[in-house]
Coordinates of C-alpha atoms and ligand atoms in Angstrom, one line a residue:
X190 CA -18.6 23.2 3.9
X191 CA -22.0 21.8 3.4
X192 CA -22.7 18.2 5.3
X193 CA -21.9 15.7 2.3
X194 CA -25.0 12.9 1.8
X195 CA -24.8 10.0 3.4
X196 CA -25.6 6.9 1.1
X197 CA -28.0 5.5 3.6
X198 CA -28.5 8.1 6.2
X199 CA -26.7 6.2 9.5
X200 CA -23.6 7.6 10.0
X201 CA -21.7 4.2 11.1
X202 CA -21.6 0.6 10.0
X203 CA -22.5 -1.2 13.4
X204 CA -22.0 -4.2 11.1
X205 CA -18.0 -3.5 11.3
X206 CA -16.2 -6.5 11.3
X207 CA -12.7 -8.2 11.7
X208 CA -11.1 -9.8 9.1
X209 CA -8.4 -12.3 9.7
X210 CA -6.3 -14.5 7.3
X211 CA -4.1 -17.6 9.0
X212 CA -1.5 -19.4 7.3
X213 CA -3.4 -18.7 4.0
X214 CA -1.7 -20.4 0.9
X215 CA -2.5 -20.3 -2.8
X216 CA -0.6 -22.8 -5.2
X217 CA -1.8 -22.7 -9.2
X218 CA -1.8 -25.5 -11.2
X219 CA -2.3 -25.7 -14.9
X220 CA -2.1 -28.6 -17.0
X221 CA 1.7 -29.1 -18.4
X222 CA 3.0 -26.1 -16.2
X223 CA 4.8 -26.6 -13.0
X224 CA 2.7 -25.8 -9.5
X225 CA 3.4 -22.2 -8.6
X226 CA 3.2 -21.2 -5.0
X227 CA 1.7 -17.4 -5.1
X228 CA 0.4 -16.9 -1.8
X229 CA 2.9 -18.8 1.0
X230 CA 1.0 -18.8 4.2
X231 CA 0.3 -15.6 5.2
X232 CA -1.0 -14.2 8.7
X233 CA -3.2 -10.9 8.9
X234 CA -5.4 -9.9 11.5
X235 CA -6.9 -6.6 10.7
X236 CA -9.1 -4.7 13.1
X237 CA -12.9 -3.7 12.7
X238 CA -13.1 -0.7 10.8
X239 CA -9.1 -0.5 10.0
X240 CA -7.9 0.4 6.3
X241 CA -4.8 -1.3 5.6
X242 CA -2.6 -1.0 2.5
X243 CA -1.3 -4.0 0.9
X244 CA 2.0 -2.8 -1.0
X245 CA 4.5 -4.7 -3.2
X246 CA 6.5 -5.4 -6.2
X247 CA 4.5 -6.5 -8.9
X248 CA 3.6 -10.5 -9.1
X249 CA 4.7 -10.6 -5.1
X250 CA 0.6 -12.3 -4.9
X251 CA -1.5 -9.1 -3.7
X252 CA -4.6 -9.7 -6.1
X253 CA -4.1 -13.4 -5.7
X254 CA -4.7 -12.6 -1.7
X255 CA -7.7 -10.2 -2.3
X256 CA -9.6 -12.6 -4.7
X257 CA -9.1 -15.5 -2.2
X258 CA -10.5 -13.4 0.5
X259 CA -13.5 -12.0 -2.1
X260 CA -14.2 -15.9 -3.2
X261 CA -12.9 -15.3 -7.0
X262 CA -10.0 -18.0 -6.2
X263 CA -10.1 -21.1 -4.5
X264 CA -7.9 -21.2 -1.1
X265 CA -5.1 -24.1 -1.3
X266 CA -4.5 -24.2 2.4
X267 CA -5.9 -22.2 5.5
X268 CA -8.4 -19.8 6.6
X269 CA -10.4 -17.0 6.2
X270 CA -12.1 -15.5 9.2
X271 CA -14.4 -12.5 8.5
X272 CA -15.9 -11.7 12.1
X273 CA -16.3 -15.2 13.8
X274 CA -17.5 -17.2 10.9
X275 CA -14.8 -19.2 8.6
X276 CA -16.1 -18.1 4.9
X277 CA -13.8 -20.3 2.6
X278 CA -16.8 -22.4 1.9
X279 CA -19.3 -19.6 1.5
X280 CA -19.5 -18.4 -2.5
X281 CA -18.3 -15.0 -3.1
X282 CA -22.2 -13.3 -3.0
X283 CA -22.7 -15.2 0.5
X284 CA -19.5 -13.4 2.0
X285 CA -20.2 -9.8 2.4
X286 CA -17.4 -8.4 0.8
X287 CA -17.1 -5.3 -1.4
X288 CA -14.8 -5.4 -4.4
X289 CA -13.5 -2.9 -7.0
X290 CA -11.1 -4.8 -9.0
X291 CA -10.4 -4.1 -12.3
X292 CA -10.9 -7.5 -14.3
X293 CA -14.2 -7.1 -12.5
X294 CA -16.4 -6.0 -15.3
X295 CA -19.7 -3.8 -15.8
X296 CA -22.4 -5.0 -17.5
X297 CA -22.0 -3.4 -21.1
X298 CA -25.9 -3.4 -21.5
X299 CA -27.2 -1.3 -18.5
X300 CA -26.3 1.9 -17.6
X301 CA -23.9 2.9 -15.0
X302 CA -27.0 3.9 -12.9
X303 CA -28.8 0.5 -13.7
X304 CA -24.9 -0.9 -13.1
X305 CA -24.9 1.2 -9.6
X306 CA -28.3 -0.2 -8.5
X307 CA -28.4 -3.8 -9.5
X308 CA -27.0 -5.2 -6.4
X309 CA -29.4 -3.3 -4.2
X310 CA -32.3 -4.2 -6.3
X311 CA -31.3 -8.0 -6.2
X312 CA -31.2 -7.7 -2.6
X313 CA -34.2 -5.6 -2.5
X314 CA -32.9 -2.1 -1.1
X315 CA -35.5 0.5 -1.2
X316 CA -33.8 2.9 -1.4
X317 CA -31.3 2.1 -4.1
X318 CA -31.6 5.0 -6.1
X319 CA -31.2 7.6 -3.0
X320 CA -27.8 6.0 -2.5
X321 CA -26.3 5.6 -5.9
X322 CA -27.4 9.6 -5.9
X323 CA -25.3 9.7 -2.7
X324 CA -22.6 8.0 -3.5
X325 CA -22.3 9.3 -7.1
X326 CA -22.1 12.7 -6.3
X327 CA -19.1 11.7 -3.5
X328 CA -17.1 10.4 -6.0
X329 CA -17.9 12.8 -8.7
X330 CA -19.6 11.2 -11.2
X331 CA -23.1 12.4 -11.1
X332 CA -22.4 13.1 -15.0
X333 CA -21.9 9.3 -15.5
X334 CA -25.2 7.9 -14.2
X335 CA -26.5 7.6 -17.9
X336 CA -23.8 6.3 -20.0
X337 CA -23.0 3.0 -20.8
X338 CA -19.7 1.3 -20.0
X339 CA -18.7 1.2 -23.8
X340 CA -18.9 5.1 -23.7
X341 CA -16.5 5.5 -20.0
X342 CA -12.6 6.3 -20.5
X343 CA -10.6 4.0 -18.4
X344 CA -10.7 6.7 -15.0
X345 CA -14.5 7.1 -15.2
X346 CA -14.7 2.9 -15.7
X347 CA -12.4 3.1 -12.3
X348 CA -14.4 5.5 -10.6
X349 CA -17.3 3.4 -11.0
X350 CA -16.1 0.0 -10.1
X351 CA -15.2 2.2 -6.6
X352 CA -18.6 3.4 -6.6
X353 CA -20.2 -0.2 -7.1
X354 CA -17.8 -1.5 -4.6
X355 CA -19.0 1.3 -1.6
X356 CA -22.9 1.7 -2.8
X357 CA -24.0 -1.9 -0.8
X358 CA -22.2 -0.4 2.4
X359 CA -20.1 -3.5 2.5
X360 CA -18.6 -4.9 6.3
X361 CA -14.7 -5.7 4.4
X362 CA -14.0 -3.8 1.3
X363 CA -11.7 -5.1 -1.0
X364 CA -10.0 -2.5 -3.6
X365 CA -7.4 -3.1 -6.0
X366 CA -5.6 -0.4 -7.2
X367 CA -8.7 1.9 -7.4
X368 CA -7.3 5.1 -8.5
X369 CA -4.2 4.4 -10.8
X370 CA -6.2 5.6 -14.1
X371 CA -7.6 8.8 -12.2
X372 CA -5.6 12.1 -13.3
X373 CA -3.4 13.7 -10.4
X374 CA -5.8 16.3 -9.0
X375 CA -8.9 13.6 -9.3
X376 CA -7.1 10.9 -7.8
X377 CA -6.2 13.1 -5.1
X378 CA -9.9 14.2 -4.4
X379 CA -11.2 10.8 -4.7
X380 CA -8.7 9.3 -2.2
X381 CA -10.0 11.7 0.3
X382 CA -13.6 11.3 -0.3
X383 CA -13.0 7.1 -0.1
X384 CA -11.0 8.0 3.0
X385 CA -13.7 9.8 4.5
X386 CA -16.6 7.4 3.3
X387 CA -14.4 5.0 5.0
X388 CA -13.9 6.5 8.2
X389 CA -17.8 7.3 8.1
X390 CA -19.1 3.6 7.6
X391 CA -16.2 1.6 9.2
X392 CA -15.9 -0.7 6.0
X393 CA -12.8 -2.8 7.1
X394 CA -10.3 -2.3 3.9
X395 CA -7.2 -3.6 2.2
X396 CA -6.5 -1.5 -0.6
X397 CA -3.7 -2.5 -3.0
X398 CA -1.5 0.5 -4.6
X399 CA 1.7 0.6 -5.9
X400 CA 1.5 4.3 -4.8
X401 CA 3.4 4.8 -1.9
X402 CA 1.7 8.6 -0.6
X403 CA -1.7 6.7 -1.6
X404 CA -0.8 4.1 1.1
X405 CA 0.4 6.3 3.5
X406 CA -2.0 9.0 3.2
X407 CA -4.6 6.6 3.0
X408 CA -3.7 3.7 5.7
X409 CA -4.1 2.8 9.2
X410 CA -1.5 0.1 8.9
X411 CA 0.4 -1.4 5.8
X412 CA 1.6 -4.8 4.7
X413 CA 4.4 -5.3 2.8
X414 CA 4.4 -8.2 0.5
X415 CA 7.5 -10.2 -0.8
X416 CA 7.2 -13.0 -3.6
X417 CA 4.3 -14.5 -1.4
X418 CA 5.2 -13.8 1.9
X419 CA 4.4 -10.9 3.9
X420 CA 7.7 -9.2 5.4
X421 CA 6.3 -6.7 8.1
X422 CA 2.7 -5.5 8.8
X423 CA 2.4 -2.4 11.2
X424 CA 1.6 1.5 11.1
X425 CA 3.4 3.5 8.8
X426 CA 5.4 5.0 11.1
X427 CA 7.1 1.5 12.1
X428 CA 7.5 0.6 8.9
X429 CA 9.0 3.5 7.5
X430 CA 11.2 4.1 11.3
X431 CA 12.0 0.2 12.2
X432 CA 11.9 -2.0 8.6
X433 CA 12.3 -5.5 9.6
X434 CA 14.7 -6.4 7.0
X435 CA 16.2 -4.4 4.0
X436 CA 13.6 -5.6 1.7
X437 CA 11.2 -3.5 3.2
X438 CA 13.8 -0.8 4.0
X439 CA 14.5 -0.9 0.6
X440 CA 10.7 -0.9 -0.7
X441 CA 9.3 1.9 1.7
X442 CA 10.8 5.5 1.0
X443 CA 10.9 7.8 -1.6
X444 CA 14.0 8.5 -2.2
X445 CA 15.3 5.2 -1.9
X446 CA 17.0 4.2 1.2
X447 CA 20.6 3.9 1.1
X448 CA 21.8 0.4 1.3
X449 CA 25.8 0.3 1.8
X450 CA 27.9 -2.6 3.3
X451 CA 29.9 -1.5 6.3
X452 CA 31.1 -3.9 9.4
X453 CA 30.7 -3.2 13.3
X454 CA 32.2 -1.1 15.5
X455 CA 30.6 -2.3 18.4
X456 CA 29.0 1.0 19.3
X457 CA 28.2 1.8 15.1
X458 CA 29.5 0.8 11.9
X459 CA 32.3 1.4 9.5
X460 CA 31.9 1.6 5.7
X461 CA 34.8 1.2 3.9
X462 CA 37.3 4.0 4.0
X463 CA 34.5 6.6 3.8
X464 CA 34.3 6.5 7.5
X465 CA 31.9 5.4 10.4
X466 CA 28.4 6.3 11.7
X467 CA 27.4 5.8 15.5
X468 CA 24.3 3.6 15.8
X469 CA 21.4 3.2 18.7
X470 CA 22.1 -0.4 18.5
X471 CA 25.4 -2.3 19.5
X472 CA 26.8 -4.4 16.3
X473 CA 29.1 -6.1 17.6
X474 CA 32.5 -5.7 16.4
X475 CA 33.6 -7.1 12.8
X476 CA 29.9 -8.2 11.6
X477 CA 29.4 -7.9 8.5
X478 CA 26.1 -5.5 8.1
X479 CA 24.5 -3.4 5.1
X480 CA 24.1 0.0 6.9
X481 CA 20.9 1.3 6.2
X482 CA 20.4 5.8 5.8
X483 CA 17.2 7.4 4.5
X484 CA 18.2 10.6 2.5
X485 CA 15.8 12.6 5.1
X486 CA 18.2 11.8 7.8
X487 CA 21.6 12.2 6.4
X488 CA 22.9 15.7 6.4
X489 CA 26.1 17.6 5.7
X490 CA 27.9 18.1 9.0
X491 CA 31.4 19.6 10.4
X492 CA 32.0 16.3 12.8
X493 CA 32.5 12.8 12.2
X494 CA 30.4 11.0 9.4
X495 CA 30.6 9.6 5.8
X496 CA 33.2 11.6 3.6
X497 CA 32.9 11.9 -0.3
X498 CA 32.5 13.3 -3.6
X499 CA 29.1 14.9 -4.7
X500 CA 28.7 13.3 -7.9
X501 CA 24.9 15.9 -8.7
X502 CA 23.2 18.2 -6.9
X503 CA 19.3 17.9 -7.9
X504 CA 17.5 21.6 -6.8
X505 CA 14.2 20.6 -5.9
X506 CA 13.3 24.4 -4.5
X507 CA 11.7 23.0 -1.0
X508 CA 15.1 21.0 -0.5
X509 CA 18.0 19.5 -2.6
X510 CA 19.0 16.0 -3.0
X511 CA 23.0 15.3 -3.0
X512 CA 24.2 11.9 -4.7
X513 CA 27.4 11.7 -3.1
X514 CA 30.5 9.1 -4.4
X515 CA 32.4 7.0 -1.5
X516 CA 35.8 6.3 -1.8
X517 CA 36.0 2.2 -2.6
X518 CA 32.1 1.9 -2.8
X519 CA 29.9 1.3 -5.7
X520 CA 26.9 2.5 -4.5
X521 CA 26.0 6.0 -4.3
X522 CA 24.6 7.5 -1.2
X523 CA 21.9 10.2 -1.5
X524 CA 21.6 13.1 1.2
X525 CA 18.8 15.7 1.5
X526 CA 19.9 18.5 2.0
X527 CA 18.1 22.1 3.1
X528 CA 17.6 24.6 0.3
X529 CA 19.8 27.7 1.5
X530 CA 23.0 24.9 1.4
X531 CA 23.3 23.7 -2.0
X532 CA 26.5 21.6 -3.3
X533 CA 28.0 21.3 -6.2
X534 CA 29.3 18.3 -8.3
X535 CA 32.9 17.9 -6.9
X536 CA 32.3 19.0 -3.8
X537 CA 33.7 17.4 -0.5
X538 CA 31.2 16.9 2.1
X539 CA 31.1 15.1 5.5
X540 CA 27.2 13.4 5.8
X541 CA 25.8 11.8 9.1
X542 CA 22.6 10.5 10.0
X543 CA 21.2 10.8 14.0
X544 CA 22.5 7.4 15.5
X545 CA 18.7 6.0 16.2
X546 CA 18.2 6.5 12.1
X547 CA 21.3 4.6 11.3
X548 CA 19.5 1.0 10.4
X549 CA 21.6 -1.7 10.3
X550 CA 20.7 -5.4 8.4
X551 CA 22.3 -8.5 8.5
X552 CA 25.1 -9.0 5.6
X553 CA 23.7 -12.6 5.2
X554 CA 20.0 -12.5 6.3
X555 CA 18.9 -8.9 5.6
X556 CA 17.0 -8.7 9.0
X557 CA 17.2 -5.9 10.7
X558 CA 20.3 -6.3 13.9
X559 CA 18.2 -5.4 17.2
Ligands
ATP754 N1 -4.4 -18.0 -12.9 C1 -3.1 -18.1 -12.6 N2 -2.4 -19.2 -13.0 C2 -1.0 -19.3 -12.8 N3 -0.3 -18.3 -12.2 C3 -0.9 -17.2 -11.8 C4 -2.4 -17.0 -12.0 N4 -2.7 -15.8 -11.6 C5 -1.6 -15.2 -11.1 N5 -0.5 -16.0 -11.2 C6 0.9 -15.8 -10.8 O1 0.9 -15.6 -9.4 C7 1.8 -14.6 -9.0 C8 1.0 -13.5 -8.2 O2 0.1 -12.9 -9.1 P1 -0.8 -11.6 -8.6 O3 -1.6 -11.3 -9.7 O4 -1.4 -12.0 -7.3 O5 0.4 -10.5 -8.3 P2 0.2 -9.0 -7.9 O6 1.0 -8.8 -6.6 O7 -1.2 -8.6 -7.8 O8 1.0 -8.2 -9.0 P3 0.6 -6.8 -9.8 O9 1.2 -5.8 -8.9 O10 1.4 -6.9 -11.1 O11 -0.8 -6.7 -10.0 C9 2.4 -14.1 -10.3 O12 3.7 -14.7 -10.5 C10 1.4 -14.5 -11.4 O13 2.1 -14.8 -12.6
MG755 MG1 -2.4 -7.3 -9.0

């Protein structure tokens, strides 16, 4: 592989900074509408140089939370922290912060060279043009340089807002679902070349997606946002191996987790007349949980376990999935199971999870019983 350029020829950013968010709040008001409370106080303190992914259903207040940080939005209540200094005063060109959000628009009259550049050249970069070279050809779109914004489909328009966003080098990038127009085997390419560039300068990064292999091939740690809250920040692993409550268990996963109401056995949990499950934590005997299994750990098995009906039996070649029936339950459990082992609709099978991968949830609360 030939050494890629680098847009300005160091290989780190020594300017790496920490970005922190405490008890930050955002309420809109509009003339004849109620108040609406977006952003509820959220907490975030992410590392120099860390790329986290900020996940969540849609209106939960992600781009709220990015354009506060970027200085698009007024803050209601509490800080922003980027490195030592408190920059809810500072207006959003004072603050150092990279964004590629979509609203944000090109100017139609320049090129997307002139586009590229016109940050640098306002700030009086000599080498503007070596770096939109650089970063052009990273994110391929050399071709672009000379077309006007009218002229880009809604992809190329993406890829350069991402290209704008990383030409000044910024300390805290701020991205906002920067691939979701690319095609699959672009949007692939370009989310490891922005993971590289990231790695390379140490831009400290929240990157919204609703794309769950995007955040997780992509971040160092994700948050998962609820209708303005933020339900559990940590590495992927912790998120997808210990979700805080079943909001997350629910969100995180593809397939969905099963979510099935069961009560305690003290040393596991029962669910309905389908059977019972041991579990690595005690539930003490008679709660009332909702019994948590990912279809990756749930497995057809000769002991103990789950009984029902397969209901289908969908042949994915690498593995299959089973959606099995249990007797007096509504929902539907899903099991992956091995290729070589296929069922069939009407099949009887016996599924068990390992006890550590049995989650269990509060009936009432939804957090996760420890
Ligand atoms: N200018 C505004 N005035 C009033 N309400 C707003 C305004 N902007 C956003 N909202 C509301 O605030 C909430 C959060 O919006 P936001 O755009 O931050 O959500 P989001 O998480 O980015 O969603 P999506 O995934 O759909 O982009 C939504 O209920 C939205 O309707
Ligand atoms: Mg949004």
């Amino acid at each position: 592989m030939t050494a890629a350029p680098t847009i300005d020829g160091t290989t780190q950013n020594a300017t790496a900074q920490r970005l922190r968010l405490e008890s930050l709040r955002k309420t809109y008001t509009a003339r004849g509408r109620e108040p609406f409370e977006a952003v509820k106080g959220i907490d975030l303190d992410i590392e120099p140089g860390e790329l986290v992914a900020l996940l969540g259903p849609s209106g939960c207040g992600k781009t709220t939370t990015l354009r506060m940080i970027a200085g698009l939005e007024t803050v209601t209540a509490g800080r922003i922290m980027i490195g030592d200094r408190s920059v809810g005063d500072l207006p959003p060109g004072k603050r150092n912060v990279g964004v590629g959000f979509e609203s944000y628009a090109l100017y139609p009259p320049l090129t997307v060279r002139e586009n590229l550049a016109y940050g640098l050249k306002a700030r009086r970069a000599k080498d503007a043009n070596a770096r939109v070279d650089a970063i052009a050809e990273r994110l391929e779109m050399t071709e672009l340089l000379g077309m006007r914004p009218a002229n880009l489909s809604s992809g190329q328009k993406q890829r350069v807002a991402l290209a704008r966003a990383l030409v000044r080098n910024p300390p805290v990038l701020l991205l906002d679902e920067p691939l979701s127009h690319l095609d699959a085997g672009q949007r692939q390419r370009v989310r490891r070349e922005l993971k590289v560039l990231q790695r390379e300068f140490g831009y400290t990064t929240i990157v919204v997606t609703h794309d769950q292999l995007e955040a997780l091939s992509l971040a160092d740690r994700m948050a998962v946002m609820d209708a303005g809250v933020i339900k559990q920040f940590g590495t992927p692993d912790e998120i997808f191996d210990v979700p805080a409550d079943r909001f997350v268990a629910d969100f995180v996963g593809e397939p969905s987790i099963t979510l099935l109401p069961g009560t305690g056995t003290g040393d596991g949990v029962r669910v309905g007349g389908a059977g019972g499950l041991k579990s690595a934590v005690a539930v003490p005997d008679g709660r009332e949980v909702l019994v948590g299994l990912r279809p990756q750990d749930c497995h057809p098995t000769d002991g103990p376990g789950l009984e029902g009906t397969v209901l289908v039996f969908e042949d994915l070649l690498e593995f299959g999935l089973a959606t099995v029936e249990l007797p007096g339950l509504d929902t539907r459990m899903v099991a992956q199971v091995e290729s070589g082992h296929p069922l069939r609709a009407g099949d009887r099978v016996t599924l068990a999870a390992p006890p550590e991968r049995v989650h269990v949830f509060d009936a009432a609360t939804g957090e996760r019983v420890r």
